[in-house]
Short mmCIF file of C-alpha atoms and ligand atoms in Angstrom, two decimals:
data_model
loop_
_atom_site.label_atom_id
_atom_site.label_comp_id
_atom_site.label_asym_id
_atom_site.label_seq_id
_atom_site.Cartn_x
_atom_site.Cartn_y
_atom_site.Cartn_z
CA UNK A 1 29.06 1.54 -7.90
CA UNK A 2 26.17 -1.39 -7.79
CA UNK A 3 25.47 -2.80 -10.61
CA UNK A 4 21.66 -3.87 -10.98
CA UNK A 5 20.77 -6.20 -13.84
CA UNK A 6 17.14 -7.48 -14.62
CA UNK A 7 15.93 -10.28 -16.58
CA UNK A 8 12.20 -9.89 -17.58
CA UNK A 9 10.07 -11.04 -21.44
CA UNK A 10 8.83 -7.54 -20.92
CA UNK A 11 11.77 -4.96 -20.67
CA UNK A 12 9.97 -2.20 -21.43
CA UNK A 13 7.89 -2.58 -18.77
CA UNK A 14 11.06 -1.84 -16.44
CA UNK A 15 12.03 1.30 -18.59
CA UNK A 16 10.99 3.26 -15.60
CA UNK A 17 13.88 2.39 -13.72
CA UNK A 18 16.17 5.40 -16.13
CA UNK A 19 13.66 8.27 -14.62
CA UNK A 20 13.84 10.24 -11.58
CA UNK A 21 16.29 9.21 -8.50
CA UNK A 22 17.59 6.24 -10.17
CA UNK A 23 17.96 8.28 -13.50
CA UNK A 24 20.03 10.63 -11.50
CA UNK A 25 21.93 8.09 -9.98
CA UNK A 26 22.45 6.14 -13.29
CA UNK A 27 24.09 9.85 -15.00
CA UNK A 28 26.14 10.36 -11.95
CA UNK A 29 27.90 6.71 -11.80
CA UNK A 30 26.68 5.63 -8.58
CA UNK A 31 24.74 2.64 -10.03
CA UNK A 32 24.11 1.13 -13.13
CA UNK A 33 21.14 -0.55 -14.48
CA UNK A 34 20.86 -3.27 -17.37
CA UNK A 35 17.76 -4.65 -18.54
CA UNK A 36 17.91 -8.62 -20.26
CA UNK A 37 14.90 -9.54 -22.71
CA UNK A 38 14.57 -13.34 -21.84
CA UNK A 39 13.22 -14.25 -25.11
CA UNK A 40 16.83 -13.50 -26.65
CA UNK A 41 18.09 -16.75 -24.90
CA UNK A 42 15.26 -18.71 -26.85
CA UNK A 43 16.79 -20.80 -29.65
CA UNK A 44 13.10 -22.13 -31.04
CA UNK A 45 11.20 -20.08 -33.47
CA UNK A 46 8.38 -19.55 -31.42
CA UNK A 47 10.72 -18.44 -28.61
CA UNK A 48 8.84 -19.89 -25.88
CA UNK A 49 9.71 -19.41 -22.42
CA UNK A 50 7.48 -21.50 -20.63
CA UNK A 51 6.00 -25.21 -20.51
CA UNK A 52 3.43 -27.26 -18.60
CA UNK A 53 4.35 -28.24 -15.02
CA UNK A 54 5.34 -31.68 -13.76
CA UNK A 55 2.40 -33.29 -11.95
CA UNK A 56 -0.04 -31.52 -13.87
CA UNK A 57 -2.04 -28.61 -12.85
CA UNK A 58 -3.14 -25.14 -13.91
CA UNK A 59 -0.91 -22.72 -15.55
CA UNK A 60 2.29 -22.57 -17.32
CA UNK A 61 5.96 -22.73 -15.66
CA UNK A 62 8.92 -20.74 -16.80
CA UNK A 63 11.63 -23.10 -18.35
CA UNK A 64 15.15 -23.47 -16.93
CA UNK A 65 17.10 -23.34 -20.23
CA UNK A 66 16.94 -19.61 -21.17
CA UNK A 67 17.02 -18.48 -17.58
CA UNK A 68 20.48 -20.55 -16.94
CA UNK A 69 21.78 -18.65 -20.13
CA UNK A 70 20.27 -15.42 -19.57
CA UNK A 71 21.89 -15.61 -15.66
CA UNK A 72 24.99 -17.47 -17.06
CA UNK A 73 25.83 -14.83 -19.30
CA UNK A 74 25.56 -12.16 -17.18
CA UNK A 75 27.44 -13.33 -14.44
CA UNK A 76 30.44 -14.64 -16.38
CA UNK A 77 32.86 -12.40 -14.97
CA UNK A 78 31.29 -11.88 -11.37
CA UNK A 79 32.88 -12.94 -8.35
CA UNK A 80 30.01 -11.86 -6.18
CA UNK A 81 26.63 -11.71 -7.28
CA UNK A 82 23.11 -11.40 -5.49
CA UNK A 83 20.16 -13.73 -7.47
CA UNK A 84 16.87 -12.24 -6.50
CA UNK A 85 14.24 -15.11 -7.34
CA UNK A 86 10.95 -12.86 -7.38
CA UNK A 87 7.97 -14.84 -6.24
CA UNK A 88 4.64 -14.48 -3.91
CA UNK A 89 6.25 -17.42 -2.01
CA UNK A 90 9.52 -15.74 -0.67
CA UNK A 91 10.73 -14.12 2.26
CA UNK A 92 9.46 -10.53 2.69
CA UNK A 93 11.11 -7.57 1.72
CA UNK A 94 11.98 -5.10 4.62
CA UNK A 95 14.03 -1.96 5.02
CA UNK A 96 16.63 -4.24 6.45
CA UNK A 97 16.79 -6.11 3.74
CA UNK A 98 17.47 -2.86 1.54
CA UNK A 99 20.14 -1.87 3.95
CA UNK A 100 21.90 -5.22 3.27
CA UNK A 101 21.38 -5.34 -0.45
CA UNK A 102 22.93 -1.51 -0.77
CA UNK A 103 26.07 -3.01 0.47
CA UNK A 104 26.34 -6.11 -1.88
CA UNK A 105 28.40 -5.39 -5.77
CA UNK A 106 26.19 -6.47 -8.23
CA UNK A 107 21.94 -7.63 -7.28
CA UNK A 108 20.41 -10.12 -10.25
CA UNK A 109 16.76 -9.79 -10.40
CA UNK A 110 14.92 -12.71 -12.19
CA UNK A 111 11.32 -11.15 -12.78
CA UNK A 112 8.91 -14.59 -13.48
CA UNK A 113 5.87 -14.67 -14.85
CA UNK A 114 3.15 -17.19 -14.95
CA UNK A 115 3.51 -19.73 -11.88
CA UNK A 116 7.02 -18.94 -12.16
CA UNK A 117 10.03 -20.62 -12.90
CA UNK A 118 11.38 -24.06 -12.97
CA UNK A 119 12.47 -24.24 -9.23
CA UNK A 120 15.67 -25.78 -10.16
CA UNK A 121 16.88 -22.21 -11.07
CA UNK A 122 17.53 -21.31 -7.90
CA UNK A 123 18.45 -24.64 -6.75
CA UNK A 124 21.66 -24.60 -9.45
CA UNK A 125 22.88 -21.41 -8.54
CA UNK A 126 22.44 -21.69 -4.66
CA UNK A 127 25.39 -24.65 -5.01
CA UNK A 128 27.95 -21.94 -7.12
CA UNK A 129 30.02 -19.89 -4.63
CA UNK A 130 30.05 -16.68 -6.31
CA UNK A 131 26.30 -17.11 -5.97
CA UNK A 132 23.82 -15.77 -3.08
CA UNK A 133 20.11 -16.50 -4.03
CA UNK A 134 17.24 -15.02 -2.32
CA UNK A 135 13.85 -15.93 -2.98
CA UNK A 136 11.74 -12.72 -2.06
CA UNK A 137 8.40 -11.85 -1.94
CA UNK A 138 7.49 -8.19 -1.53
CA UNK A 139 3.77 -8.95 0.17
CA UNK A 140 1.24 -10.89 0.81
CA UNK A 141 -0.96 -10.79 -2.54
CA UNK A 142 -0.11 -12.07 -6.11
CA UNK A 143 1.35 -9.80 -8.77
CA UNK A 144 0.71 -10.69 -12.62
CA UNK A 145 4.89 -10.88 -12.26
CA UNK A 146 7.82 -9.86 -10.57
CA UNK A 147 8.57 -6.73 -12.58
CA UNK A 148 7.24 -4.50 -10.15
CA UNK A 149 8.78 -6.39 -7.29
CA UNK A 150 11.49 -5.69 -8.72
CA UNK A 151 11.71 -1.71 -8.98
CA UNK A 152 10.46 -1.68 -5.33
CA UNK A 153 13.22 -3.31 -4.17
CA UNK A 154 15.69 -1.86 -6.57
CA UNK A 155 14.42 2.13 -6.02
CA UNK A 156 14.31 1.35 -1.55
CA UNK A 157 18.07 0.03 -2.21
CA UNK A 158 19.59 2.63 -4.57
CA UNK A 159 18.10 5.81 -2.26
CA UNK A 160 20.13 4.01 0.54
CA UNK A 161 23.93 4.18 -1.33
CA UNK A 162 25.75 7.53 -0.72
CA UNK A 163 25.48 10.25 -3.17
CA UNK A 164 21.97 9.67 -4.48
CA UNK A 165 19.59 11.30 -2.28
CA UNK A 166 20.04 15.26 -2.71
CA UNK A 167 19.88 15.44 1.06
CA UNK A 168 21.37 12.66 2.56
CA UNK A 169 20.13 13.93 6.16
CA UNK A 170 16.90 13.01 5.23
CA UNK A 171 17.40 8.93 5.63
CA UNK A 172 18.34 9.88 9.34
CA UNK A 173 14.51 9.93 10.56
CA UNK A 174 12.48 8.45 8.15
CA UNK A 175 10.45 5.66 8.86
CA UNK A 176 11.68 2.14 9.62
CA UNK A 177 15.37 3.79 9.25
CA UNK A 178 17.26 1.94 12.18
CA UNK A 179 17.17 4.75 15.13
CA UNK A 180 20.32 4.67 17.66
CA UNK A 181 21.91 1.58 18.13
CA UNK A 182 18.70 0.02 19.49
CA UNK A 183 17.96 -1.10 15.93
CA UNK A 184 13.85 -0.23 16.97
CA UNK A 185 12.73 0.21 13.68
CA UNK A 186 9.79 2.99 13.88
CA UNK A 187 7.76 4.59 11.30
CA UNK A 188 7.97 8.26 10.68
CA UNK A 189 6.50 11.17 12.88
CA UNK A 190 4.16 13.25 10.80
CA UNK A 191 5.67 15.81 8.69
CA UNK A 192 3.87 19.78 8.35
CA UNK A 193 5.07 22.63 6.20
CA UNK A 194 3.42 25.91 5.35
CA UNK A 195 0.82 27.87 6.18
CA UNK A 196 0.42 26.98 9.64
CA UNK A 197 -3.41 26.93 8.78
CA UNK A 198 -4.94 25.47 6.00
CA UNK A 199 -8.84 24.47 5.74
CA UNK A 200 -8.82 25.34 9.21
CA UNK A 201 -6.28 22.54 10.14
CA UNK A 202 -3.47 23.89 12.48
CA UNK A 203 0.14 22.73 12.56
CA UNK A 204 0.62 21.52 15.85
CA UNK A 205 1.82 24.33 17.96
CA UNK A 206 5.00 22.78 19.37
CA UNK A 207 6.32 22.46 16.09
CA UNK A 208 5.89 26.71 15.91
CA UNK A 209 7.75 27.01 19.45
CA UNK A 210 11.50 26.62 17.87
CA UNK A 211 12.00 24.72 21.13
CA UNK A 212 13.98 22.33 20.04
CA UNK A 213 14.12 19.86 22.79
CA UNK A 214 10.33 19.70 22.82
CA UNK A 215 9.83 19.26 19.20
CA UNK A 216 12.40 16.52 19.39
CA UNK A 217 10.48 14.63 22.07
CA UNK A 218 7.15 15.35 20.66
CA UNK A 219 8.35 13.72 17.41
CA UNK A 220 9.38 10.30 19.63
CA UNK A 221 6.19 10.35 21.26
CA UNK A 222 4.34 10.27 17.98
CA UNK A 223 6.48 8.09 15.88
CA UNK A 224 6.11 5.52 19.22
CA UNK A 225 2.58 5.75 18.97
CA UNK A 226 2.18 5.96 15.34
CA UNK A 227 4.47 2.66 15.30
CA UNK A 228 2.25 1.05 17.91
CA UNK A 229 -0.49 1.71 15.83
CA UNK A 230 0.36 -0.37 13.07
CA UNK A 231 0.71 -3.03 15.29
CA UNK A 232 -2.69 -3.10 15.87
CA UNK A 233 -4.37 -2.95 12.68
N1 ADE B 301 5.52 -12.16 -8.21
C1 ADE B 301 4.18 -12.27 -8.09
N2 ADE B 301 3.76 -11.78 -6.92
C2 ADE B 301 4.87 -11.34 -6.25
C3 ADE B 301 5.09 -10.74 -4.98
N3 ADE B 301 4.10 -10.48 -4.13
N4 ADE B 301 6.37 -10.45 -4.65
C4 ADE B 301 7.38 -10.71 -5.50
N5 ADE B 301 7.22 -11.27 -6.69
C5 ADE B 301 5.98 -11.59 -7.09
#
């Protein structure tokens, strides 16, 4: 079981997280998933989350109070627990990263808003030992917050644990799924189903020879090139 908690001001906005492959996976114990409304760590009666940063400066910055709570509370009886610091600035997210993340107990995502939050945050819980804290980024452009960072990382993570794809088999040749021992990560060959002709587009024939030797190696061949490819763009 991994255990997923969020921390956002807009929970709803993460309700899609109980639908689908995830919902699945929620109903049939293999993870679970608790959203934290921020705001419900606020003790003033405007229940602001935010201030104006140090130095001066456009923008707000999230405050460390309620996020110390919110992650506090949480993680009172956790002896291992992944912090996910959302932010434009952090490392980027990768299928290896999912791999590693499906293997942890229990992944903390604080969704920010605004410029973020207070950077000592991160800095506190980095120094606890039942603490790892990544600060991740998911590309290069700037999200309103890390909401949606968050369900991309969460939905690539949870299809990796066992029992919640229908067809496991699939995550064998997928792209950027580690091939052989090599660890070459290479995007997907292209996929066909029926008819073998539609709008006058044919299915490549070799894939209509059942020879399954040549099919295989065709498949290489274009994965390689479609992988060198997007090295180029
Ligand atoms: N918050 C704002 N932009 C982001 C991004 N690109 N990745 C993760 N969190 C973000």
């Amino acid at each position: 079981m991994l255990r997923f908690d969020l921390i956002s001001i807009f929970p709803e906005y993460l309700a899609p997280l109980k639908l689908s492959l995830l919902g699945k996976a929620i109903e049939k114990g293999l993870i679970s998933i608790n959203i934290h409304d921020l705001r419900d760590q606020t003790k003033d009666v405007h229940h602001s989350v935010d201030d104006t940063p140090y130095g001066g400066g456009a923008g707000m910055v999230m405050s460390p109070a309620p996020w110390g709570d919110a992650i506090d509370q949480i993680s009172s009886d956790s002896d291992q627990i992944d912090l996910i610091i959302l932010t434009p600035a952090g490392k980027k997210f990768d299928q290896k990263m999912a791999s590693y993340f499906a293997h942890r107990r229990q992944l903390l995502f604080a969704c920010g808003r605004y410029e973020g939050i207070d950077a000592r945050v991160g800095q506190y819980y980095a120094g606890k030992s039942n603490f790892k804290v990544h600060e991740i980024s998911i590309g290069d452009y700037v999200l309103g917050g890390g909401e949606v960072a968050a369900m991309v990382i969460i939905e690539a993570t949870a299809r990796l644990l066992p029992g919640v794809l229908g067809n496991p088999e699939s995550l064998k040749e997928e792209s950027h799924s580690i091939i052989g021992s090599s660890e070459d990560l290479l995007v997907e060959y292209p996929n066909f189903t029926k008819p073998a002709v539609w709008r006058g587009l044919e299915v490549p024939e070799v894939l209509l020879s059942g020879n399954h030797g040549a099919i295989a190696k065709w498949r290489k061949e274009q994965a390689e090139r479609r992988t060198d490819q997007l090295g180029k763009e």
